[in-house]
Amino acid sequence: MSDAGELDALLQEDRRFRPPATFVDQANINDRDIYESAASDPEGYWSKWAAELDWFEPWQRVLKWSPPHAEWFIGGRINVSYNCLDRHVEAGRGDRTALIWEGEPGDARTFTYAELHREVSRFANVLRSLGIKKGDRVTIYLPMIPEAAIAMLACTRIGAIHSVVFGGFSPDSLADRNNDAESKLLITADGGWRRGSVVPLKANADAALEQSPTVQNVVVVARGGDLTEQTAVTMKMGRDHWYHDLVAEVSSSCPAVSMDSEDTLFILYTSGTTGKPKGVVHTTGGYLTQAYATTKAVFDLKDDDVYWCTADVGWITGHSYIVYGPLANCAQVVMYEGAPDTPDRGRFWQLCEKYGVTIFYTAPTAIRAFMRWGDEWPKKYDLSRLRVLGTVGEPINPEAWMWYHEVIGGERCPIVDTWWQTETGAIMITPLPGLTETKPGTATHPFPGIEAAIRDESGEDTTAGYLAITKPWPSMLRAVWGDEQRFRETYWSKWPNVYFPGDGAKVDEDGYLWILGRVDDVLNVAGHRIGTMEVESALVDHRAVVESAVVGKAHEIKGESIAAFVTLKEGIDGSDELLTELRTHVSAKIGAIAKPELVVFTAELPKTRSGKIMRRLLRDIAEGRAIGDTTTLADPEVVKRLQAMHEDEEG
Ligand code: PRX
């Protein structure tokens, strides 16, 4: 969370940005009454959005709320893949571009809606031929290639539950997720490109599969091009199958199954405050309704837009705003495989120019990196077609917001700073680009139909405290996979019947909401959620480590980076080699995103009298405020002195 001083400075932000009149005139939503009408009849309001989708059978009741369990559009029958594909093809829009994909080396593929429909249907038949039935879990561990979207849509077509695992996760992380979900099938690729190197997904998958007893079959996509030529993969007879062989053998006709609105659509694992990631469960009708509605309203999506969200499909942003929201809207979607600085730092802007991107959605960490790389990169390209810019994943600092506005948006594009989470499924707090006067750094107001508040510990309204979502919403998580108790404890135990997202927030005198960051032991590193406990468990797993404590350390580009304090077993010396080994160990256990930037050996972890680790002190040390030379922590006397000095503060 930001320091109080920093926050006061933020709240004094007096720059205001009105949507340009020309934008307002053409906006999908430009009538302020929407907020009031949604608030006075939220069920009627959400029903109107839901009615823009195609249902096989209408719902009988909009909402049943038995806290903490909600059901939306009860009795309604619908299929997500049908809404993203078939209905557009049936409406005569089959020739319209659905997906514009570009690989990191510059190879490209595009799919019309009719083509994507055929591919998805074929792959759905492949899933069936491998014995996958409605309700079975399928893990998807793919790079950013079209087959990632195809596999997701194919699952939803037959009612299989997908669990997408980000390609940067390690074999151990993949195995944990396979096992928790009891996945029957894994879909992976020989590899993907990242910064000019091959990410060896099949090799990682092979290692994971040694500890994934439920997985019976593996489908392997040949990424193609030089990568497939260079990458030798081992195919295990009877278990592993090439994607291209399987799809060649099946028909391209596979009618979408009728799903109950509350059937599970997918599981997505996310970090929490224990060492074990949570399987966040989303269902069908409500999820699609809110993903669809927010894509249309928040990005002002129109037929001639070219829409690009730079997230990875391994995260919720990729699920809701690369695949389901945009395709349900019949959008033309850009998808890019690689890094923003390969082959050079102008890569994103080159893609924006090449495909005429009009809506661009990225993360503050990327914006801060672009800022540092310099204006010359975006200035080389024609970005004049851009008309809406979005940001998500962490609080955006006003300086980065202003740079985005001026250099990328040419001062004409509204910026939508969208707050939401894996658990919320879709955008919750955001400006509407044709209505909201924005201020740099604030996500402004709840989306119409969403009710948020700031509460203190006891549940009273306050101006600075915890963010709370006070009414159920269609795309809310329905469960933590296989763990009802954790679902209740994590989200519903702070206040009765009110959702606790785990973020701190403030409201300013104009009623704007400022999200301040996590208040639990979850870090936000470059927009990725990482639980301190996960990293601590990975460290303690190393033979040399007795105890560890992990805290966030302010980082110019990533927002936060990971600092680890480690106590070694007696007789083991804290050498530089061991430092490197520990960092590599965490990376191998979890994935490179969790690699600590700083590792400090300490004789003991400073603790309060009641035995709580003094995390504030550790943060001060990591950020250079508490002591000069961190190596002195190896001396038990130094730790004792620090402990005594800071005891009162930490309580
Ligand atoms: O702390 C908030 C931060 O990201 C968390 C959710 O992370 P995740 O589930 O991985 O989903 C990220 C993409 C939706 C939140 O609890 N966060 C997300 N968006 C914002 C944000 N913090 C401030 N402003 C945002 N716009």
XYZ file of C-alpha atoms and ligand atoms in Angstrom:
677
model
C 0.000 0.000 0.000
C 1.126 3.572 -0.601
C 2.486 5.596 2.257
C 0.219 8.224 3.755
C 2.313 11.067 2.321
C 2.286 9.657 -1.148
C -1.439 9.200 -0.879
C -2.159 12.756 0.154
C -0.206 13.876 -2.872
C -2.318 11.574 -5.047
C -5.560 12.837 -3.629
C -4.550 16.389 -4.367
C -4.458 15.468 -8.025
C -6.422 18.256 -9.657
C -5.935 17.451 -13.312
C -9.231 16.501 -14.912
C -9.859 15.062 -18.346
C -13.270 15.287 -19.970
C -14.039 12.960 -22.849
C -13.798 15.001 -26.080
C -17.241 16.101 -27.363
C -16.755 14.156 -30.598
C -16.138 11.027 -28.570
C -19.168 11.602 -26.367
C -21.474 11.975 -29.361
C -20.619 8.587 -30.780
C -20.149 6.681 -27.498
C -22.042 3.443 -26.804
C -22.921 4.881 -23.418
C -23.299 8.612 -23.021
C -26.351 8.951 -20.854
C -25.539 9.471 -17.201
C -28.929 8.076 -16.172
C -27.556 4.589 -16.677
C -26.012 4.737 -13.189
C -29.272 5.573 -11.516
C -31.457 3.235 -13.494
C -29.001 0.368 -12.891
C -28.918 1.110 -9.166
C -32.689 1.310 -8.856
C -33.279 -2.006 -10.659
C -30.024 -3.976 -10.926
C -31.780 -7.193 -11.928
C -33.661 -5.469 -14.740
C -30.474 -3.756 -15.827
C -28.396 -6.967 -15.970
C -31.245 -8.761 -17.700
C -31.080 -6.234 -20.512
C -27.409 -7.012 -21.035
C -28.022 -10.761 -20.804
C -30.764 -10.454 -23.414
C -28.157 -9.240 -25.930
C -26.716 -12.774 -25.823
C -28.350 -15.798 -27.462
C -29.997 -18.175 -25.003
C -31.277 -21.627 -25.913
C -33.836 -21.241 -23.167
C -34.709 -18.106 -21.229
C -34.049 -17.763 -17.522
C -36.918 -17.886 -15.051
C -35.380 -15.820 -12.324
C -32.520 -13.304 -12.498
C -30.808 -13.736 -9.152
C -30.873 -15.996 -6.159
C -28.649 -14.688 -3.407
C -28.041 -16.974 -0.445
C -24.823 -15.454 0.826
C -22.134 -16.258 -0.026
C -23.681 -18.188 -2.904
C -25.218 -16.424 -5.853
C -26.929 -17.837 -8.904
C -27.666 -15.708 -11.958
C -30.169 -16.219 -14.750
C -31.590 -19.313 -13.134
C -33.022 -21.890 -15.472
C -31.460 -20.164 -18.501
C -29.605 -22.364 -20.993
C -26.735 -20.996 -23.026
C -23.379 -21.893 -24.573
C -20.392 -19.565 -24.531
C -18.751 -20.890 -27.694
C -22.076 -20.542 -29.513
C -22.288 -16.901 -28.434
C -18.708 -16.182 -29.464
C -18.924 -17.919 -32.863
C -22.082 -19.555 -34.215
C -24.417 -16.674 -33.700
C -22.136 -14.326 -35.637
C -21.774 -16.828 -38.483
C -25.539 -17.402 -38.530
C -26.068 -13.638 -38.685
C -24.073 -13.588 -41.937
C -20.883 -12.290 -40.366
C -18.766 -15.387 -41.007
C -16.363 -13.517 -43.287
C -15.566 -10.937 -40.682
C -12.100 -11.088 -39.126
C -12.161 -12.618 -35.666
C -8.515 -13.109 -34.767
C -5.420 -11.377 -36.089
C -2.474 -13.238 -34.643
C 1.190 -12.368 -34.906
C 4.072 -14.421 -33.572
C 7.134 -12.889 -32.014
C 9.324 -13.600 -35.084
C 6.716 -11.861 -37.281
C 4.830 -14.864 -38.677
C 1.110 -14.139 -38.832
C -2.243 -15.925 -39.078
C -5.752 -14.571 -39.274
C -9.089 -16.299 -38.779
C -12.511 -15.147 -39.861
C -15.427 -15.984 -37.608
C -16.356 -18.864 -39.969
C -12.793 -20.219 -39.861
C -12.536 -19.941 -36.111
C -15.915 -21.645 -35.803
C -14.635 -24.576 -37.900
C -11.377 -24.889 -35.965
C -13.130 -24.790 -32.622
C -15.718 -27.340 -33.736
C -12.965 -29.664 -34.981
C -11.025 -29.415 -31.779
C -14.192 -29.934 -29.743
C -14.630 -33.201 -31.643
C -11.020 -34.080 -30.818
C -11.729 -33.514 -27.130
C -14.722 -35.826 -27.401
C -12.651 -38.463 -29.202
C -10.258 -38.398 -26.257
C -13.116 -39.149 -23.907
C -13.669 -35.650 -22.548
C -17.200 -35.116 -21.323
C -19.176 -32.262 -19.843
C -17.747 -31.316 -16.439
C -14.312 -32.904 -17.056
C -11.322 -30.678 -16.371
C -8.839 -29.851 -19.115
C -5.583 -28.029 -18.447
C -4.373 -25.636 -21.137
C -0.656 -24.795 -20.980
C 0.050 -22.954 -24.194
C 1.929 -19.953 -25.506
C -0.003 -17.011 -26.947
C -0.999 -18.762 -30.164
C -4.467 -19.016 -31.734
C -4.790 -22.595 -30.472
C -5.006 -21.197 -26.919
C -8.267 -19.417 -27.760
C -9.400 -22.369 -29.892
C -8.821 -24.832 -27.036
C -10.709 -22.637 -24.549
C -13.665 -22.236 -26.887
C -13.639 -25.955 -27.741
C -13.926 -26.808 -24.051
C -16.828 -24.450 -23.570
C -18.482 -25.891 -26.673
C -18.834 -29.324 -25.073
C -19.113 -28.177 -21.465
C -15.634 -29.261 -20.388
C -14.112 -27.054 -17.679
C -10.812 -25.471 -18.689
C -8.008 -24.511 -16.369
C -5.530 -22.346 -18.230
C -2.066 -22.304 -16.676
C 0.218 -19.428 -17.659
C 3.097 -20.713 -19.833
C 5.650 -19.069 -17.534
C 4.782 -21.385 -14.636
C 7.180 -24.162 -13.664
C 6.504 -27.893 -13.912
C 5.765 -28.018 -10.157
C 3.174 -25.246 -10.428
C 1.598 -26.958 -13.413
C 1.461 -30.283 -11.579
C -0.147 -28.662 -8.503
C -2.869 -27.213 -10.708
C -3.405 -30.476 -12.631
C -3.778 -32.319 -9.360
C -6.033 -29.859 -7.603
C -8.419 -29.816 -10.577
C -7.946 -33.548 -11.280
C -7.472 -32.733 -14.943
C -7.962 -35.550 -17.418
C -6.274 -33.889 -20.360
C -3.411 -31.475 -20.902
C -3.077 -29.308 -23.984
C 0.386 -27.888 -24.601
C 2.788 -26.987 -27.422
C 6.338 -27.836 -28.387
C 7.171 -24.306 -27.283
C 6.588 -20.609 -27.725
C 8.803 -17.620 -28.463
C 9.706 -15.166 -25.717
C 12.442 -12.555 -26.227
C 14.002 -14.592 -28.997
C 14.214 -17.764 -26.894
C 12.096 -20.864 -26.950
C 9.978 -21.508 -23.856
C 10.135 -25.337 -23.739
C 6.528 -26.006 -22.806
C 6.413 -29.685 -23.739
C 9.570 -30.418 -21.753
C 8.054 -28.600 -18.741
C 4.810 -30.472 -19.235
C 6.679 -33.796 -19.309
C 8.252 -32.985 -15.961
C 4.863 -31.979 -14.534
C 3.204 -35.109 -15.879
C 5.476 -37.291 -13.784
C 3.523 -35.945 -10.823
C 0.075 -35.568 -12.446
C -1.581 -38.973 -12.171
C -5.036 -37.883 -13.337
C -3.894 -36.693 -16.773
C -4.558 -39.458 -19.299
C -3.833 -37.752 -22.603
C -1.725 -34.883 -23.862
C -2.368 -32.891 -27.012
C 0.688 -31.118 -28.380
C 0.419 -28.179 -30.770
C 3.340 -27.724 -33.134
C 3.967 -23.985 -32.754
C 5.335 -24.024 -36.293
C 8.086 -22.176 -38.145
C 11.674 -22.288 -36.951
C 10.577 -23.195 -33.462
C 9.095 -26.519 -34.453
C 12.063 -27.231 -36.708
C 14.520 -26.597 -33.884
C 12.660 -28.107 -30.963
C 12.839 -31.835 -30.539
C 10.057 -33.093 -28.314
C 9.596 -36.560 -26.951
C 6.151 -37.982 -27.571
C 5.061 -40.695 -25.190
C 3.222 -43.442 -27.055
C -0.421 -43.803 -26.147
C -0.412 -40.606 -24.065
C 0.817 -37.826 -26.337
C -0.826 -36.816 -29.603
C -0.058 -34.097 -32.132
C -2.830 -31.557 -32.466
C -2.546 -31.478 -36.270
C -2.904 -35.267 -36.535
C -6.001 -35.319 -34.381
C -7.848 -32.450 -36.051
C -7.244 -33.979 -39.475
C -9.301 -37.004 -38.485
C -12.482 -35.389 -37.221
C -15.452 -33.588 -38.672
C -15.814 -29.831 -38.503
C -19.356 -30.084 -37.278
C -19.931 -30.124 -33.554
C -23.102 -28.487 -32.261
C -22.609 -26.496 -29.069
C -24.129 -28.163 -26.013
C -26.814 -26.436 -24.036
C -25.404 -25.508 -20.645
C -27.211 -24.428 -17.543
C -26.457 -20.793 -16.765
C -24.819 -21.951 -13.528
C -22.731 -24.787 -14.995
C -19.026 -24.272 -14.358
C -17.270 -22.623 -17.293
C -13.691 -22.548 -16.080
C -11.315 -22.673 -13.143
C -8.436 -20.224 -12.943
C -5.815 -20.542 -10.241
C -4.673 -17.433 -8.431
C -2.388 -16.665 -5.514
C -3.695 -16.082 -2.055
C -2.299 -15.818 1.425
C -1.404 -19.491 1.812
C 1.231 -21.404 -0.123
C -1.430 -23.140 -2.199
C -3.076 -21.322 -5.129
C -6.856 -21.138 -5.184
C -8.948 -22.465 -8.052
C -11.357 -19.625 -8.702
C -14.561 -21.027 -10.203
C -16.603 -19.121 -12.773
C -19.913 -20.208 -14.257
C -21.545 -19.595 -17.605
C -24.445 -17.161 -18.042
C -23.529 -14.471 -15.540
C -19.856 -14.515 -16.445
C -20.502 -14.101 -20.148
C -23.083 -11.380 -19.533
C -20.687 -9.189 -17.590
C -17.661 -9.920 -19.817
C -19.797 -9.008 -22.840
C -21.329 -5.892 -21.290
C -18.107 -4.433 -19.954
C -16.234 -5.021 -23.221
C -18.897 -3.131 -25.108
C -19.369 -0.320 -22.613
C -15.903 0.246 -21.138
C -13.996 0.050 -24.426
C -16.811 1.611 -26.444
C -16.403 -1.283 -28.849
C -17.787 -0.743 -32.367
C -17.821 -2.790 -35.567
C -14.897 -1.033 -37.179
C -12.651 -1.238 -34.127
C -9.458 -3.258 -34.042
C -9.060 -4.304 -30.467
C -5.849 -5.371 -28.761
C -5.427 -6.486 -25.157
C -1.785 -7.316 -24.447
C -2.412 -9.710 -21.551
C -1.634 -13.424 -21.669
C -4.526 -15.896 -21.840
C -3.027 -17.481 -18.730
C -4.499 -14.641 -16.655
C -8.093 -13.574 -16.150
C -7.561 -10.495 -18.334
C -6.797 -12.798 -21.252
C -9.881 -14.916 -20.548
C -12.339 -12.043 -20.303
C -10.797 -9.443 -22.604
C -8.964 -11.384 -25.312
C -11.322 -14.293 -25.709
C -14.817 -14.187 -24.213
C -15.818 -10.498 -23.983
C -14.498 -9.416 -27.393
C -15.576 -12.525 -29.343
C -19.062 -12.420 -27.808
C -19.156 -8.873 -29.231
C -17.986 -10.042 -32.699
C -14.869 -7.884 -32.328
C -11.745 -7.965 -34.493
C -9.147 -9.096 -31.976
C -5.367 -8.783 -32.199
C -3.324 -11.416 -30.371
C 0.473 -11.246 -30.068
C 2.772 -14.023 -28.934
C 5.875 -12.279 -27.710
C 7.610 -9.610 -25.702
C 7.214 -5.840 -26.160
C 10.945 -5.362 -26.794
C 11.554 -8.019 -29.438
C 13.024 -7.421 -31.941
C 13.096 -3.880 -30.551
C 11.319 -1.569 -28.150
C 8.943 -0.311 -30.783
C 7.293 -3.702 -31.246
C 3.867 -2.853 -29.749
C 3.622 0.419 -31.657
C 4.679 -1.269 -34.877
C 1.815 -3.752 -34.370
C -0.619 -0.918 -33.580
C 0.328 0.795 -36.829
C 0.353 -2.380 -38.928
C -3.099 -3.544 -37.886
C -4.651 -0.128 -37.296
C -5.370 -0.820 -33.633
C -8.096 1.474 -32.275
C -8.520 0.111 -28.729
C -5.441 -0.781 -26.707
C -5.524 -2.370 -23.241
C -2.340 -2.967 -21.236
C -0.837 -2.836 -17.731
C 0.846 -0.020 -15.769
C 4.072 -2.020 -15.524
C 4.285 -2.064 -19.330
C 3.477 1.647 -19.525
C 6.276 2.437 -17.068
C 8.711 0.369 -19.124
C 7.668 2.193 -22.327
C 8.182 5.506 -20.557
C 11.681 4.520 -19.599
C 12.525 3.294 -23.078
C 11.741 6.785 -24.383
C 9.267 8.596 -26.602
C 11.296 7.910 -29.711
C 9.871 4.391 -30.026
C 6.162 5.241 -30.201
C 6.993 8.388 -32.191
C 8.317 6.245 -35.054
C 4.864 4.843 -35.717
C 1.472 6.129 -36.738
C -0.765 5.708 -33.691
C -3.465 8.037 -34.938
C -6.097 5.293 -35.186
C -6.041 4.692 -31.437
C -9.192 6.013 -29.780
C -9.519 4.285 -26.372
C -6.723 3.276 -24.004
C -7.101 0.951 -21.060
C -5.045 -0.098 -18.077
C -5.400 -2.919 -15.561
C -3.548 -4.948 -12.968
C -2.292 -2.467 -10.401
C -2.673 1.165 -9.428
C -1.337 3.421 -12.157
C 0.832 6.293 -10.964
C -0.303 9.679 -12.322
C 3.016 10.220 -14.115
C 2.576 7.020 -16.135
C -1.076 7.905 -16.764
C -0.057 11.320 -18.153
C 2.583 9.775 -20.378
C 0.056 7.252 -21.730
C -2.408 10.071 -22.347
C 0.061 12.349 -24.100
C 2.499 10.127 -25.943
C 0.333 7.129 -26.841
C -3.107 8.701 -26.824
C -2.101 11.970 -28.482
C -4.210 13.689 -25.788
C -7.382 12.619 -27.573
C -8.057 9.094 -26.246
C -10.030 8.549 -23.048
C -8.152 6.298 -20.621
C -10.102 3.611 -18.782
C -8.327 2.556 -15.586
C -10.153 -0.681 -14.833
C -10.123 -2.280 -11.388
C -11.140 -5.911 -11.081
C -9.759 -9.331 -10.143
C -9.602 -12.991 -11.123
C -12.433 -13.447 -8.647
C -14.666 -10.701 -10.013
C -14.389 -12.195 -13.519
C -14.942 -8.887 -15.258
C -14.402 -5.154 -14.826
C -15.960 -3.681 -11.659
C -14.655 -0.146 -11.156
C -13.862 1.955 -14.190
C -14.534 5.150 -16.046
C -16.974 5.006 -18.966
C -15.080 6.634 -21.815
C -18.000 8.695 -23.105
C -19.156 9.868 -19.684
C -16.529 10.012 -17.004
C -14.279 12.954 -16.306
C -11.056 11.142 -15.402
C -8.234 12.033 -13.031
C -4.831 10.387 -13.415
C -4.506 7.490 -10.973
C -8.103 6.714 -10.080
C -10.352 3.960 -11.407
C -13.158 6.454 -10.668
C -16.562 4.774 -10.092
C -18.202 1.340 -10.023
C -19.516 0.156 -13.383
C -23.294 0.685 -13.573
C -25.004 -2.148 -11.691
C -22.014 -2.685 -9.373
C -22.036 -1.434 -5.793
C -18.795 -0.780 -3.990
C -18.005 0.921 -0.697
C -15.091 1.655 1.571
C -15.423 0.016 4.935
C -13.427 -0.160 8.092
C -12.624 -3.337 9.985
C -15.999 -3.332 11.693
C -17.939 -2.782 8.494
C -18.689 0.932 8.941
C -18.474 3.205 5.917
C -15.347 5.322 5.907
C -13.300 7.409 3.496
C -10.113 5.362 3.790
C -10.049 1.654 4.505
C -10.899 -1.551 2.727
C -12.643 -1.842 -0.594
C -15.918 -3.775 -0.309
C -18.349 -5.015 -2.948
C -21.719 -4.791 -1.324
C -24.071 -6.472 -3.830
C -23.707 -9.679 -5.858
C -22.696 -9.249 -9.517
C -23.174 -11.598 -12.481
C -19.531 -12.611 -13.072
C -18.652 -13.151 -9.419
C -16.696 -16.238 -8.450
C -19.003 -19.007 -7.316
C -16.520 -21.099 -5.371
C -12.931 -21.998 -4.672
C -12.544 -25.359 -6.416
C -12.994 -28.094 -3.832
C -12.602 -25.778 -0.845
C -15.805 -24.210 0.460
C -14.168 -23.217 3.717
C -11.445 -21.262 1.994
C -14.053 -19.554 -0.195
C -15.962 -18.417 2.859
C -12.945 -17.444 4.916
C -11.078 -15.551 2.227
C -13.861 -13.474 0.760
C -16.884 -13.509 3.025
C -15.695 -13.546 6.619
C -14.620 -9.938 7.101
C -18.162 -8.566 7.023
C -21.519 -10.361 6.804
C -22.672 -10.934 3.211
C -20.232 -8.412 1.734
C -17.362 -9.388 -0.583
C -13.847 -8.531 0.567
C -11.442 -8.207 -2.378
C -8.299 -7.738 -0.273
C -7.541 -4.202 -1.509
C -7.205 -0.932 0.359
C -9.005 2.122 -1.044
C -9.863 5.766 -0.430
C -12.549 8.060 -1.695
C -11.777 11.697 -2.477
C -14.017 14.722 -2.029
C -15.504 14.249 -5.509
C -16.470 10.666 -4.732
C -13.731 9.088 -6.861
C -12.333 5.752 -5.700
C -8.572 5.367 -5.384
C -7.370 1.775 -5.175
C -4.254 1.570 -3.059
C -3.130 -2.024 -3.441
C -3.322 -5.273 -1.519
C -3.807 -5.272 2.226
C -3.071 -8.978 2.629
C 0.118 -10.965 2.110
C -0.210 -10.914 -1.631
C 2.323 -9.064 -3.767
C 1.620 -7.446 -7.091
C 4.756 -7.865 -9.176
C 4.429 -6.407 -12.661
C 0.671 -6.830 -12.353
C 0.963 -10.493 -11.335
C -0.366 -11.721 -8.051
C 2.143 -13.679 -5.999
C 1.506 -14.807 -2.447
C 4.387 -14.159 -0.051
C 3.674 -17.598 1.418
C 4.194 -19.283 -1.941
C 7.681 -17.817 -2.234
C 8.423 -18.538 1.425
C 7.402 -22.178 0.961
C 9.626 -22.469 -2.112
C 12.595 -21.073 -0.148
C 12.077 -23.286 2.874
C 11.975 -26.219 0.491
C 15.701 -25.588 -0.197
C 18.054 -27.781 1.876
C 19.990 -24.787 3.279
C 16.998 -22.774 4.541
C 15.357 -22.879 7.970
C 12.976 -19.966 7.751
C 12.157 -17.171 5.378
C 10.007 -14.070 5.117
C 9.106 -12.419 1.859
C 8.010 -8.816 1.425
C 7.368 -6.439 -1.450
C 9.922 -3.783 -2.316
C 9.008 -0.717 -4.378
C 10.211 -1.080 -7.961
C 10.258 1.619 -10.630
C 8.856 -0.538 -13.435
C 7.263 -3.564 -11.792
C 5.502 -1.599 -9.057
C 6.752 -4.164 -6.575
C 9.582 -6.660 -6.623
C 10.250 -9.540 -4.273
C 12.641 -9.276 -1.315
C 13.352 -12.457 0.627
C 14.874 -12.654 4.100
C 16.356 -16.045 4.760
C 17.696 -17.786 7.847
C 20.102 -20.599 7.022
C 20.651 -23.894 8.794
C 23.435 -23.890 11.327
C 26.841 -24.341 9.813
C 25.813 -23.100 6.371
C 27.375 -19.852 5.232
C 25.528 -17.288 3.190
C 27.711 -17.111 0.096
C 27.014 -15.333 -3.186
C 26.680 -18.721 -4.848
C 23.954 -19.661 -2.404
C 22.148 -16.388 -3.121
C 22.043 -17.227 -6.797
C 21.043 -20.782 -6.050
C 18.113 -19.660 -3.917
C 16.857 -17.275 -6.562
C 17.068 -20.011 -9.186
C 15.389 -22.440 -6.833
C 12.315 -20.209 -6.435
C 12.172 -19.663 -10.158
C 12.278 -23.417 -10.764
C 9.660 -24.135 -8.093
C 7.119 -21.494 -9.102
C 8.172 -19.751 -12.304
C 10.414 -16.846 -13.281
C 7.794 -14.272 -12.226
C 8.373 -15.242 -8.582
C 12.184 -14.948 -8.600
C 13.250 -12.719 -5.689
C 15.150 -9.648 -6.753
C 16.799 -9.325 -3.361
C 17.816 -12.126 -1.017
C 19.156 -11.158 2.403
C 20.649 -13.634 4.865
C 19.646 -12.921 8.403
C 20.708 -14.577 11.654
C 17.080 -14.590 12.726
C 13.910 -13.083 11.381
C 12.967 -10.038 13.453
C 9.740 -10.859 15.307
C 7.442 -9.112 17.746
C 7.038 -10.458 21.288
C 3.954 -12.310 20.129
C 6.041 -14.003 17.437
C 4.789 -12.099 14.385
C 7.372 -11.390 11.699
C 8.081 -7.650 11.566
C 7.182 -7.186 7.930
C 7.139 -3.404 8.019
C 10.709 -3.431 9.301
C 11.705 -5.907 6.611
C 10.207 -3.646 3.960
C 12.130 -0.697 5.405
C 15.329 -2.729 5.259
C 14.642 -3.923 1.708
C 14.036 -0.362 0.584
C 17.161 0.924 2.288
C 15.473 2.933 5.052
C 16.237 0.908 8.167
C 19.886 -0.072 7.864
C 22.637 0.653 5.399
C 24.389 -2.604 4.835
C 22.044 -5.588 4.791
C 24.881 -8.064 5.278
C 25.033 -6.929 8.921
C 21.783 -8.847 9.493
C 23.921 -11.965 9.638
C 24.917 -10.719 13.112
C 22.317 -11.779 15.729
C 23.073 -8.648 17.812
C 22.029 -6.403 14.937
C 18.745 -8.253 14.552
C 18.062 -7.989 18.306
C 18.727 -4.249 18.277
C 16.453 -3.691 15.288
C 13.785 -5.777 16.910
C 13.894 -3.735 20.094
C 13.828 -0.445 18.178
C 10.777 -1.363 16.107
C 8.693 -3.361 18.546
C 6.254 -0.549 19.291
C 5.630 0.213 15.643
C 4.633 -3.307 14.724
C 2.685 -3.986 17.880
O -4.842 -5.297 -6.138
C -5.727 -5.222 -7.241
C -4.934 -5.170 -8.517
O -4.839 -6.512 -8.973
C -5.527 -7.385 -8.077
C -6.171 -8.500 -8.842
O -5.190 -9.273 -9.466
P -5.598 -10.416 -10.472
O -6.630 -11.285 -9.855
O -4.359 -11.064 -10.936
O -6.301 -9.692 -11.671
C -5.580 -8.705 -12.372
C -6.352 -8.287 -13.598
C -7.789 -8.030 -13.411
C -6.508 -6.506 -7.364
O -6.904 -7.058 -6.138
N -5.576 -4.346 -9.550
C -6.164 -4.767 -10.676
N -6.570 -3.729 -11.421
C -6.258 -2.608 -10.754
C -5.636 -2.997 -9.551
N -5.224 -2.090 -8.637
C -5.432 -0.788 -8.916
N -6.003 -0.346 -10.047
C -6.431 -1.205 -11.005
N -6.975 -0.745 -12.125
